[in-house]
Short mmCIF file of C-alpha atoms in Angstrom, two decimals:
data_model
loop_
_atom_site.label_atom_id
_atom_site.label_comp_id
_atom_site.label_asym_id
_atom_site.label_seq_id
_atom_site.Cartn_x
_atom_site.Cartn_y
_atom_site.Cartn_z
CA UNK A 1 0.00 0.00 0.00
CA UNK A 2 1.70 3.69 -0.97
CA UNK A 3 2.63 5.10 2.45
CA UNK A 4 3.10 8.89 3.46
CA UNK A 5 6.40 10.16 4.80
CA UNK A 6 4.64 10.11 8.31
CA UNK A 7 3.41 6.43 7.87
CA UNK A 8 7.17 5.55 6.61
CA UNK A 9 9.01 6.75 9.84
CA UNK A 10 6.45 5.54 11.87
CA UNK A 11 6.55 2.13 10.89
CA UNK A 12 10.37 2.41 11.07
CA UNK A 13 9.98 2.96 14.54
CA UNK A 14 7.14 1.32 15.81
CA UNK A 15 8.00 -1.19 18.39
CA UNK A 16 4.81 -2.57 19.98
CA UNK A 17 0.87 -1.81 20.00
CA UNK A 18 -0.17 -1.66 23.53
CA UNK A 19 -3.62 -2.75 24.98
CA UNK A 20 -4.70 1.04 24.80
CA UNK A 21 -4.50 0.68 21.61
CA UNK A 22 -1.68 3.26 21.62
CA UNK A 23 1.83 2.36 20.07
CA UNK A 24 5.12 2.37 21.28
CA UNK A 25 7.72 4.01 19.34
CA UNK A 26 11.22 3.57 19.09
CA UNK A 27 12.96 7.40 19.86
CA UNK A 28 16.29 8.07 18.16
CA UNK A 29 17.23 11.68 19.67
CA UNK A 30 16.01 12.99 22.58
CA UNK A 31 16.68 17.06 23.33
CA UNK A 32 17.01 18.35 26.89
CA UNK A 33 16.52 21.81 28.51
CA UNK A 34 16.53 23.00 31.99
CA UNK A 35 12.60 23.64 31.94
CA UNK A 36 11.02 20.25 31.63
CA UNK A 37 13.98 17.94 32.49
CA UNK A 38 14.31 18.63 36.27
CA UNK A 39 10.95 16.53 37.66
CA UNK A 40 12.15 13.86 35.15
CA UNK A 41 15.53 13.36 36.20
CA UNK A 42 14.50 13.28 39.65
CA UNK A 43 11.70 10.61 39.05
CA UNK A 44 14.88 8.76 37.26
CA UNK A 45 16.64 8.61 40.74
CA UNK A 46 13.61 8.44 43.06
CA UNK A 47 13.16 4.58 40.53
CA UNK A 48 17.43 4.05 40.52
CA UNK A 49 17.04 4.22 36.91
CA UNK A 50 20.02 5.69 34.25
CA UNK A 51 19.60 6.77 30.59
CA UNK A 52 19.04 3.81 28.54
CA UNK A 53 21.08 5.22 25.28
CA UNK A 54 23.08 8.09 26.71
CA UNK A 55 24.41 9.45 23.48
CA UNK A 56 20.98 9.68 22.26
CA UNK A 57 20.13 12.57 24.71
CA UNK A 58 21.71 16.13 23.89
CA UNK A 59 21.06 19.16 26.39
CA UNK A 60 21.30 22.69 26.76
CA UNK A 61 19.88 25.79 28.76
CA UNK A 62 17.95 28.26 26.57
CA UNK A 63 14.33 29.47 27.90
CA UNK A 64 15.03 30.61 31.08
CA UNK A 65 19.29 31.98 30.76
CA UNK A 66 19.51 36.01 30.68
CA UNK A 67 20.85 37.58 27.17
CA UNK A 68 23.42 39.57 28.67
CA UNK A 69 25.91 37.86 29.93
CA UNK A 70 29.48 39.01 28.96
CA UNK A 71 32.83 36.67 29.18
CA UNK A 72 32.53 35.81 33.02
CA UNK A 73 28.93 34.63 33.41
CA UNK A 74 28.39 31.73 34.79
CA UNK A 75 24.75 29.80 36.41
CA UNK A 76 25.55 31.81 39.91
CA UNK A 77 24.83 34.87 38.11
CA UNK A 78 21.53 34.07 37.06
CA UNK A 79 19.38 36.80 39.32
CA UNK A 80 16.44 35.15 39.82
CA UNK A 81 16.31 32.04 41.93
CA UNK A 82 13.75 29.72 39.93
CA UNK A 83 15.34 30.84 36.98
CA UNK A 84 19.23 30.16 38.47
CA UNK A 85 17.67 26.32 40.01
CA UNK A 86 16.71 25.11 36.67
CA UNK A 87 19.71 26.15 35.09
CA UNK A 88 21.96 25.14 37.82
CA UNK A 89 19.95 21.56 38.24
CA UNK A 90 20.00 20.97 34.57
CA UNK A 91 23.96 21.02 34.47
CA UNK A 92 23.71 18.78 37.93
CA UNK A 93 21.93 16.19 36.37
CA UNK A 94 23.57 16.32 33.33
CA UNK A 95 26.37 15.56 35.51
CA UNK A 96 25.14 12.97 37.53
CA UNK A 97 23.82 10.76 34.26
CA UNK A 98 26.54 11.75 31.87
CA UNK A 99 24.52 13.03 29.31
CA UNK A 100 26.48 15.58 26.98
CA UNK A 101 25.55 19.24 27.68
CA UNK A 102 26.40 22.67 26.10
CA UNK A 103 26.26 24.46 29.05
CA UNK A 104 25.59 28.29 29.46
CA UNK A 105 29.15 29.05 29.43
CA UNK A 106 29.38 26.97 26.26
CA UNK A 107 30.14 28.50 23.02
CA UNK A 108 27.49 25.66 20.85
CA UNK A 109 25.04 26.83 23.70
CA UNK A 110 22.28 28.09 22.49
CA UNK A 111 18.15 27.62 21.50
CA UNK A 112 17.96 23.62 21.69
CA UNK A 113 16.02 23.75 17.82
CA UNK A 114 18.84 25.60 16.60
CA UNK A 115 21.68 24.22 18.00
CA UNK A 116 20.22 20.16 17.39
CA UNK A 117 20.55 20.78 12.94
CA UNK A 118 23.45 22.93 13.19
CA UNK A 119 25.86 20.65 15.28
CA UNK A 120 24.24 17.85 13.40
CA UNK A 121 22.71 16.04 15.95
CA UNK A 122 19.35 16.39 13.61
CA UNK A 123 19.15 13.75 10.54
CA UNK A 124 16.88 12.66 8.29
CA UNK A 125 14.88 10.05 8.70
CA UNK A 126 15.06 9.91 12.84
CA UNK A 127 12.40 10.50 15.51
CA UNK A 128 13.04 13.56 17.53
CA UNK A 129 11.58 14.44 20.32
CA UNK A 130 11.78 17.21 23.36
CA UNK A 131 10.19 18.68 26.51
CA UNK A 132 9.08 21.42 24.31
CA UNK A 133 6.10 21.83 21.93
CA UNK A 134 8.16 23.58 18.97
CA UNK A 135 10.05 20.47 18.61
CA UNK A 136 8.32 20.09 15.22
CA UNK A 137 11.40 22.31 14.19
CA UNK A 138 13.58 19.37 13.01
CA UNK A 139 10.51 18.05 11.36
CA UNK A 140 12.37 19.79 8.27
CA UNK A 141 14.27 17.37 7.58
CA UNK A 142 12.29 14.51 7.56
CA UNK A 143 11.82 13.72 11.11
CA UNK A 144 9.23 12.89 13.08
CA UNK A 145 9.64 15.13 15.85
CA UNK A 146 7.21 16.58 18.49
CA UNK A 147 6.95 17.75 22.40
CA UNK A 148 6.51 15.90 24.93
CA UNK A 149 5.49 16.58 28.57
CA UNK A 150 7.63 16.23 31.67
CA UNK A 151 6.57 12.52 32.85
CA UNK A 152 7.40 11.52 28.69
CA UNK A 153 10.62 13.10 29.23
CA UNK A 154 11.48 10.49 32.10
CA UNK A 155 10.36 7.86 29.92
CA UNK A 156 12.10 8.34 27.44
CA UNK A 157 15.11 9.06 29.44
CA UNK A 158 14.65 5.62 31.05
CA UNK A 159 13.10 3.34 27.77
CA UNK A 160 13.87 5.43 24.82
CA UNK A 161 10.66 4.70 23.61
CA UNK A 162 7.28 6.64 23.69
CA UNK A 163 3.89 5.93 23.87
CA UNK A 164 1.75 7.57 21.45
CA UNK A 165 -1.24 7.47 19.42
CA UNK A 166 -1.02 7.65 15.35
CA UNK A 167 -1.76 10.83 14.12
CA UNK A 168 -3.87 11.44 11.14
CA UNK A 169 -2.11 12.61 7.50
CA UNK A 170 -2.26 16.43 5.83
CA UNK A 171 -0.88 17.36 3.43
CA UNK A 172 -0.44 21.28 2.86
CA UNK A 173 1.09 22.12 -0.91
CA UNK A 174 2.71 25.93 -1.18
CA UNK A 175 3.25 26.77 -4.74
CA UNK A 176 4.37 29.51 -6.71
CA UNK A 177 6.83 32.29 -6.09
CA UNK A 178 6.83 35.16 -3.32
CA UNK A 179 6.38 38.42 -3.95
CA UNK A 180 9.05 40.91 -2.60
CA UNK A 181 9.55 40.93 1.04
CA UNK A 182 7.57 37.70 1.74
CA UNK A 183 8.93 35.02 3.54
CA UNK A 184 8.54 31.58 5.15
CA UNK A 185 7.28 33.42 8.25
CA UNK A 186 4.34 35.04 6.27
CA UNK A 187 3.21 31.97 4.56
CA UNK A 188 3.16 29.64 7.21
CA UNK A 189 0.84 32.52 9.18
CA UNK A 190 -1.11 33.25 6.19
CA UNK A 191 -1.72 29.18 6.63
CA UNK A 192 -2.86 29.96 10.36
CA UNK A 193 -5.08 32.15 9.47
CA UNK A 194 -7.01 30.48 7.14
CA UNK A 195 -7.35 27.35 8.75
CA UNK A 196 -6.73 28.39 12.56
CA UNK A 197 -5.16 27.15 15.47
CA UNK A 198 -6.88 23.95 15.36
CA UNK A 199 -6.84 23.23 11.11
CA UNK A 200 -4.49 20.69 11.73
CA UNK A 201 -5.64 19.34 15.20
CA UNK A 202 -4.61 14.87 15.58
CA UNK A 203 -2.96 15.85 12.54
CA UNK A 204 1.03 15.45 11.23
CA UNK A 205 1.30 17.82 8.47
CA UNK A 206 3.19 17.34 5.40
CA UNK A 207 4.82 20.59 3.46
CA UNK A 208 5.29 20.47 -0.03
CA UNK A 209 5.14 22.24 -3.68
CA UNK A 210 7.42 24.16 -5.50
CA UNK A 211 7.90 26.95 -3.44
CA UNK A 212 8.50 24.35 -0.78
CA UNK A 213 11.42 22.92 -3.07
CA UNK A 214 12.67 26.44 -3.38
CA UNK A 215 13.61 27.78 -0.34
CA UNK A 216 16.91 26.92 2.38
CA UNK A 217 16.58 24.78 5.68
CA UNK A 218 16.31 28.06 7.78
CA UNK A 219 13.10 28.80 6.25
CA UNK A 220 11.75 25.05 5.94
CA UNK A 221 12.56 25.14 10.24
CA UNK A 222 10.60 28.30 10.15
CA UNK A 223 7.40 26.51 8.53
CA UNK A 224 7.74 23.04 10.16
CA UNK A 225 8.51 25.05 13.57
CA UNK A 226 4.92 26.79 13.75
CA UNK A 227 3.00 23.75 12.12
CA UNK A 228 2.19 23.87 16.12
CA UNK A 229 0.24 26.70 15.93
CA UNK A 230 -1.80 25.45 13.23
CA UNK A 231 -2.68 23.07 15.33
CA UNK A 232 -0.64 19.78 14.58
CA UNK A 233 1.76 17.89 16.94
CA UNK A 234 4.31 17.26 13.84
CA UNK A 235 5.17 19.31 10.77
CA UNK A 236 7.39 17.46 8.04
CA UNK A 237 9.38 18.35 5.11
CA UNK A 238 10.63 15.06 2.73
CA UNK A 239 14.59 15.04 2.36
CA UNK A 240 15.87 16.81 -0.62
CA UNK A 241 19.27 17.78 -2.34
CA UNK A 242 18.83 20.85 -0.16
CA UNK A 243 18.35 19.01 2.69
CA UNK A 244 21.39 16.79 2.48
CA UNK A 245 23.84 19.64 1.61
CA UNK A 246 23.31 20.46 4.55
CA UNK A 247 23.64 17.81 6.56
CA UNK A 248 26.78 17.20 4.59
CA UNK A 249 27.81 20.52 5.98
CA UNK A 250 26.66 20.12 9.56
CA UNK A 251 27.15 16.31 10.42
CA UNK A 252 30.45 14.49 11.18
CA UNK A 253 29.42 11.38 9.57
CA UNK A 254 32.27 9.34 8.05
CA UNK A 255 32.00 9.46 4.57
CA UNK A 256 30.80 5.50 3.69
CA UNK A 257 28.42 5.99 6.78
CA UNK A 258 26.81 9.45 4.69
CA UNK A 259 26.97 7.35 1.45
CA UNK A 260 25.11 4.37 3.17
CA UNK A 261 22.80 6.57 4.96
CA UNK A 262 21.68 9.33 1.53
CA UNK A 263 20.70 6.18 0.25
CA UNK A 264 17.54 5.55 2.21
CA UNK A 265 17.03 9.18 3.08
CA UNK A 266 15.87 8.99 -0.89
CA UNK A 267 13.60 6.67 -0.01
CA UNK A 268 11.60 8.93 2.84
CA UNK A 269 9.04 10.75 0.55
CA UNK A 270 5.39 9.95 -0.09
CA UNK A 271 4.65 7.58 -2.49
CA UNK A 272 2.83 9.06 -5.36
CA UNK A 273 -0.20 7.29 -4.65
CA UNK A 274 -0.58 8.05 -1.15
CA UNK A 275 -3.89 9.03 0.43
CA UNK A 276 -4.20 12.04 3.11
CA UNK A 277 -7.13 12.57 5.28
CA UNK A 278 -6.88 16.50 4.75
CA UNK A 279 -5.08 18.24 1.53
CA UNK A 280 -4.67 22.16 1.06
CA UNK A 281 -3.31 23.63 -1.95
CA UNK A 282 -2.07 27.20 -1.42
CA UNK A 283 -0.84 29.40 -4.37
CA UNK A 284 1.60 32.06 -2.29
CA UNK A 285 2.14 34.35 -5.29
CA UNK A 286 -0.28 36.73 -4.11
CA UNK A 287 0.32 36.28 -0.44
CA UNK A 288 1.61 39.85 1.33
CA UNK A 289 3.73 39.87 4.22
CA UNK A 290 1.49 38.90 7.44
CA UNK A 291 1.08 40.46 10.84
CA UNK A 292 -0.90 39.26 13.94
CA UNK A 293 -3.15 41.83 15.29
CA UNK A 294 -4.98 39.72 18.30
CA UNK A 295 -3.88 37.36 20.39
CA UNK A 296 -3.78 34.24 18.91
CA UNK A 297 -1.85 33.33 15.58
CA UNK A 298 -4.72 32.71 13.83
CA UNK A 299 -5.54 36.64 14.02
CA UNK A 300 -3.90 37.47 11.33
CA UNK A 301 -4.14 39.87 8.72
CA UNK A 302 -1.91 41.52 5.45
CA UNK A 303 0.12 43.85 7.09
CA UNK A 304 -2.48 46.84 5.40
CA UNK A 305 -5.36 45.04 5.82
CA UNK A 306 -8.00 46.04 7.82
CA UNK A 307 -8.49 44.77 11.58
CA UNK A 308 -11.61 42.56 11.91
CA UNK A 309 -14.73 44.28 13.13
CA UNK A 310 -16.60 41.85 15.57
CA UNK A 311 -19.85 43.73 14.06
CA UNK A 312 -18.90 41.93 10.61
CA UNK A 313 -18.41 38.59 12.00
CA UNK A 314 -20.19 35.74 12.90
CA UNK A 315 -21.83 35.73 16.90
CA UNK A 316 -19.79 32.72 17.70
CA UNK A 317 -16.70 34.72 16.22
CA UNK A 318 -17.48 37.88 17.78
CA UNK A 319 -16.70 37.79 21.36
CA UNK A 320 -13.07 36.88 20.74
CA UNK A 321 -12.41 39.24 18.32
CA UNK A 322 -13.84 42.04 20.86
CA UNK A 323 -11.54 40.56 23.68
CA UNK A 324 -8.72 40.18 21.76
CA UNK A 325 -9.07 44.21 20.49
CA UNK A 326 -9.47 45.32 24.15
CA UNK A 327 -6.34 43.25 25.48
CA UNK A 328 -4.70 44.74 22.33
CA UNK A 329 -5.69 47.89 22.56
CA UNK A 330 -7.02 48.64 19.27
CA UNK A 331 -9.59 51.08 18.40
CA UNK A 332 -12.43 50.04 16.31
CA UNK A 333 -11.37 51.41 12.78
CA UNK A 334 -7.42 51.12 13.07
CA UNK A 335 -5.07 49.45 11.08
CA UNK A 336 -1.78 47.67 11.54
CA UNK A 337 -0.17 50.18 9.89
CA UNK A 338 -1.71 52.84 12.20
CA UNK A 339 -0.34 51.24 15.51
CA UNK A 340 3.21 52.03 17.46
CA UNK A 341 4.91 50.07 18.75
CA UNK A 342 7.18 50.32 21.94
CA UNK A 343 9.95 47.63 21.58
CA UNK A 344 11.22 45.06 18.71
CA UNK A 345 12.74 41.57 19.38
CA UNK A 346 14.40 39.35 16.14
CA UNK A 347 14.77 35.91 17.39
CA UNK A 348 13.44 32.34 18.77
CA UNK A 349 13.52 28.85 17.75
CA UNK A 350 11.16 30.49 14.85
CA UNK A 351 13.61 33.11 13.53
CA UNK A 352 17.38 33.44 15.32
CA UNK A 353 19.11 31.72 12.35
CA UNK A 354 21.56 33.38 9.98
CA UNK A 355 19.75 34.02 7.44
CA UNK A 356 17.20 35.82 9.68
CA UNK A 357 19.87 38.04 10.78
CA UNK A 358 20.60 38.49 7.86
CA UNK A 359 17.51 39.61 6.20
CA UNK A 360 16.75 41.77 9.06
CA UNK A 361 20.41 43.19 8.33
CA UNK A 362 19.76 44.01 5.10
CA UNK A 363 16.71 46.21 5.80
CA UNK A 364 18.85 48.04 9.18
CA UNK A 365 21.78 49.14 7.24
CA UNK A 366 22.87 52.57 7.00
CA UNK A 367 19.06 53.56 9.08
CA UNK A 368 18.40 54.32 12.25
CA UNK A 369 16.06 52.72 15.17
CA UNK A 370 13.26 55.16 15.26
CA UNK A 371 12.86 57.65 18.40
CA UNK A 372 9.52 56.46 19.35
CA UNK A 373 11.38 52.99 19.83
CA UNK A 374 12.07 52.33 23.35
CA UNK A 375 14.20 48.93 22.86
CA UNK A 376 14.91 46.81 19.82
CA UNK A 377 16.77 43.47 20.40
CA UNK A 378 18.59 41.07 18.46
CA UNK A 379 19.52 37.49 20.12
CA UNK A 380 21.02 35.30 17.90
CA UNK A 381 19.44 31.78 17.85
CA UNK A 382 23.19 29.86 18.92
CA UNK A 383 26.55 30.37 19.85
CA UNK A 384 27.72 29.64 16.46
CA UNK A 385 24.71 31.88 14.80
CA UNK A 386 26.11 34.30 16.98
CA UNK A 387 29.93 34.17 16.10
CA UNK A 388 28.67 34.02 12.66
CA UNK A 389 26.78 36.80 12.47
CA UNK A 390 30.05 38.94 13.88
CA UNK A 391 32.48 37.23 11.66
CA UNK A 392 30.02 38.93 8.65
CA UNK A 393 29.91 42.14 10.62
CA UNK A 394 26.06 41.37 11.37
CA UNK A 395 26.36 42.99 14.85
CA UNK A 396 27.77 46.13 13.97
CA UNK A 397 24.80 46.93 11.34
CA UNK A 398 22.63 46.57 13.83
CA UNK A 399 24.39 48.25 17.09
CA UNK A 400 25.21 51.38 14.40
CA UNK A 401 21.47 51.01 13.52
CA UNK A 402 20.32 51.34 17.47
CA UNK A 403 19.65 48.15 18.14
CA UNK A 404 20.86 45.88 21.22
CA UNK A 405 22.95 43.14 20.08
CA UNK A 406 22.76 40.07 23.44
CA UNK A 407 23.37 36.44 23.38
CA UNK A 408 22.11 33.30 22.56
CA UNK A 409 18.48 32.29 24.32
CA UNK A 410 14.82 32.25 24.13
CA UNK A 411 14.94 35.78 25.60
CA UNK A 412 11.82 37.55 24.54
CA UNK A 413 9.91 34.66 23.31
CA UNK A 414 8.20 34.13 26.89
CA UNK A 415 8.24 35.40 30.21
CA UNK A 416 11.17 33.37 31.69
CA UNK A 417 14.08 35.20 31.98
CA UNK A 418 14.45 38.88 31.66
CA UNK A 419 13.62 39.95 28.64
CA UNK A 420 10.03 41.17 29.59
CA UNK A 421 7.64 43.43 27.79
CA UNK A 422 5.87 45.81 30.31
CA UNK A 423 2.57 46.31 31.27
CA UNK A 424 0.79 47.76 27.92
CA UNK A 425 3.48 48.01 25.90
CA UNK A 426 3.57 46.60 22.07
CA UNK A 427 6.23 44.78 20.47
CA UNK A 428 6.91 43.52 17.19
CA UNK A 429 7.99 39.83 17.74
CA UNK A 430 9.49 37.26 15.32
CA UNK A 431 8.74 34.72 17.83
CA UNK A 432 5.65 31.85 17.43
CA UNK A 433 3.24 33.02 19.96
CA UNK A 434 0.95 35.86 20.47
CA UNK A 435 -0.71 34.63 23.44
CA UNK A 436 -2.04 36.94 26.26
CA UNK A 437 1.26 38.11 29.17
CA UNK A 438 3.16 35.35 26.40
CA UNK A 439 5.62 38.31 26.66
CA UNK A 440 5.49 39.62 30.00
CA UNK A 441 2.40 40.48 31.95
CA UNK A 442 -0.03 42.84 29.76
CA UNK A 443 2.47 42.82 26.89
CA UNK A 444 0.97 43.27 23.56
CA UNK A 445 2.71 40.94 21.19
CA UNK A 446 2.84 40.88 17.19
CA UNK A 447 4.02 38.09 15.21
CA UNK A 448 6.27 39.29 12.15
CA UNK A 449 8.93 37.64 9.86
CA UNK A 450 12.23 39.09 10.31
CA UNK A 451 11.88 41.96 7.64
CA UNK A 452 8.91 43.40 8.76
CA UNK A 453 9.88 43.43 12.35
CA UNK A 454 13.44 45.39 11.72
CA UNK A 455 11.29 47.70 9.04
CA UNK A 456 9.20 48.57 12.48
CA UNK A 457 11.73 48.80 14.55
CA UNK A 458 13.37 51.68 12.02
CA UNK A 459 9.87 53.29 11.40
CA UNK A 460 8.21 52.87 14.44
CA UNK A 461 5.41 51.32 12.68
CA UNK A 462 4.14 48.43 10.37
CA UNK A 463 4.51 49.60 6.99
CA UNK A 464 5.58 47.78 3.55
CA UNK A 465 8.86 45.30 3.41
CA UNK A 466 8.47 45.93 -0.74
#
């Protein structure tokens, strides 16, 4: 029978059905962080258990470590205490198991999405998974990869297997070409928006077409990353040429072993006669660049477009959009493009990679952060992103251009470490999430590619990346 990707590396991996009728996979890479790991490695001692597969597991601090840090930070300097214990119990543990770490004094420390593909931890072909929803990341190339909760994490720690139920197929097809100033960030929310937060709920979705084809692994982890917030629990891209350059690039397999191993990633792609419960067909060529104006992804609009008025909308529809305009603070017949904004942050597992920098570079140079501006911030996705970025001279463009360069970690992503929004005060964000206090308590959150967001951070408002 033809088989999706999905239904290919689940079978790969399945070991077992239970009597719940739920199915125990086989998991080949398991990421760590200091947020959901700490109950699970205690569980692990409270049951005198170790790692089964100890080089399977890869760790690093990222959601909760401050951005600026300087040469002669170290855990003790974290400033506040929950914050510090995580950190501090995540290297302890580490430690204690002997499970490989790039700590926060690490130069390869850095977002635990980012880091996994670039130190080529991430290959095609594997399952993936982590304490952390946006683990659908490495779904890019060719994984199945998703989050897991806190008791998973101990079981795979312990087993490294999972039990899990089979998720349904989609397929979502982009094709056609981008118009100027649109990227993977504003088609994968123009997708959230039209078929909302829960289009792709008990759902793995599979991205493909020609624009699809077109485009680098940054932006392919961009799309696969926020299949979450169109509601699936795994977004996956099949393995290309793309895809294996750069693997070739990132991985330290032996040559024979690469050889060996390119031969059946060629083999992980739908077959052509493959059926999917749910298939979208999107033609981007007259998609513009997107902009959430609520406070959920799925309210989303061009970035001229008119706001919705709850007057126009259905009466199941309209209460949100009413709540979601007073949290915002947005008056009934404003735009995007009429609204200022108070700070700017480029980064997250969604948008901290090179070539994000390097877009939002390009629009930075030679300007100026506008007055009205009270912080724009750039935190580079890794350690190596980072050094990167200032080998090419990245962090100069944008300190000249007013911006804050800091260091690698989820920083303003969510309210876990000091980079906060204040009460009431609007940011353009190139994180994932738009969620009410996501931010910082009362912060009023945007979600923007990379462009638009350093476009607003020089004008002080949305306004055209063409």
């Amino acid at each position: 029978m033809p088989k999706t990707l999905y239904d290919k590396l689940w079978n790969e991996h399945h070991i077992t059905t239970l009597n719940s009728g739920e199915s125990l996979l086989y998991i080949d890479r398991h990421y760590l962080h200091e947020v959901t790991s700490p109950q699970a490695f205690e569980g692990l001692a409270k049951k005198h258990l170790v790692p089964w597969r100890l080089n399977a597991n890869i760790a690093t601090p990222d959601h909760n470590v401050p951005t600026e840090r300087g040469g002669a930070f170290n855990m003790e300097s974290i400033e506040d205490e929950i914050s510090k214990i995580q950190v501090v119990e995540l290297d302890k543990n580490c430690n204690r198991f002997g499970i490989k770490q790039f700590d926060i004094t690490s130069e390869n420390q850095g977002i635990v999405h980012v880091i996994g593909p670039e130190l080529g931890y991430t290959l095609p072909g594997m399952t993936i998974v982590c304490g952390d929803s946006h683990t659908s990341t490495h779904g890019a190339f060719g994984c199945l990869a998703m989050g897991i909760g806190t008791s998973e994490v101990e079981h795979v720690l312990a087993t490294q297997s999972l039990k899990v139920s089979k998720l349904k197929n989609m397929h979502v097809r982009f094709d056609g070409k981008p118009q100027t100033g649109v990227t993977s960030k504003d088609i994968v929310l123009y997708l959230i928006g039209k078929i909302g937060t829960a289009g792709g709920n008990g759902h793995a979705i599979e991205f493909s077409g020609s624009y699809i084809e077109s485009i680098s692994m940054e932006a392919r982890m961009t799309i696969c990353n926020m299949a979450i917030e169109a509601g699936a629990k795994v977004g996956l891209i099949a393995p290309d040429a793309t895809t294996i350059d750069y693997v070739r690039k990132h991985s330290d397999l032996d040559s024979n072993l690469l050889e060996q191993a390119e031969a059946h990633w060629d083999t992980l792609k739908t077959d052509q006669m493959a059926v999917f419960n749910k298939e979208i067909i999107i033609d981007i060529s007259s998609i513009k660049s997107q902009v959430t104006w609520g406070t959920s992804p799925e309210m989303v609009v061009d970035f001229d477009g008119n706001i919705p008025d709850p007057e126009l909308v259905s009466e199941d529809k309209k209460k949100n959009i009413q709540l979601a305009k007073q949290y915002m603070g947005i008056e009934a017949d404003e735009k995007l493009t009429d609204l200022k904004f108070d700070k700017v942050f480029i980064g997250s597992c969604t948008n901290s990679r090179i070539e994000d920098l390097r877009e939002a570079a390009s629009i930075v140079e030679g300007k100026q952060v506008a007055d009205t501006i009270i912080e724009a911030i750039v935190v580079p996705g890794s350690g190596m992103v980072k050094l990167q970025a200032e080998a090419e001279g990245l962090d100069k463009i944008f300190e000249d251009a007013g911006f804050v360069w800091r260091d690698p970690g989820c920083s303003m992503c969510l309210g876990m470490n000091p980079d906060q929004l204040k009460p009431y005060e609007r940011c353009a964000s190139t994180s994932n999430r738009n969620f009410e206090g996501r931010q910082g308590n009362l912060g009023r959150t945007h979600l923007m590619s990379p462009m638009m967001a350093a476009l607003t951070a020089i004008n002080g408002t949305v306004s055209n990346p063409s």
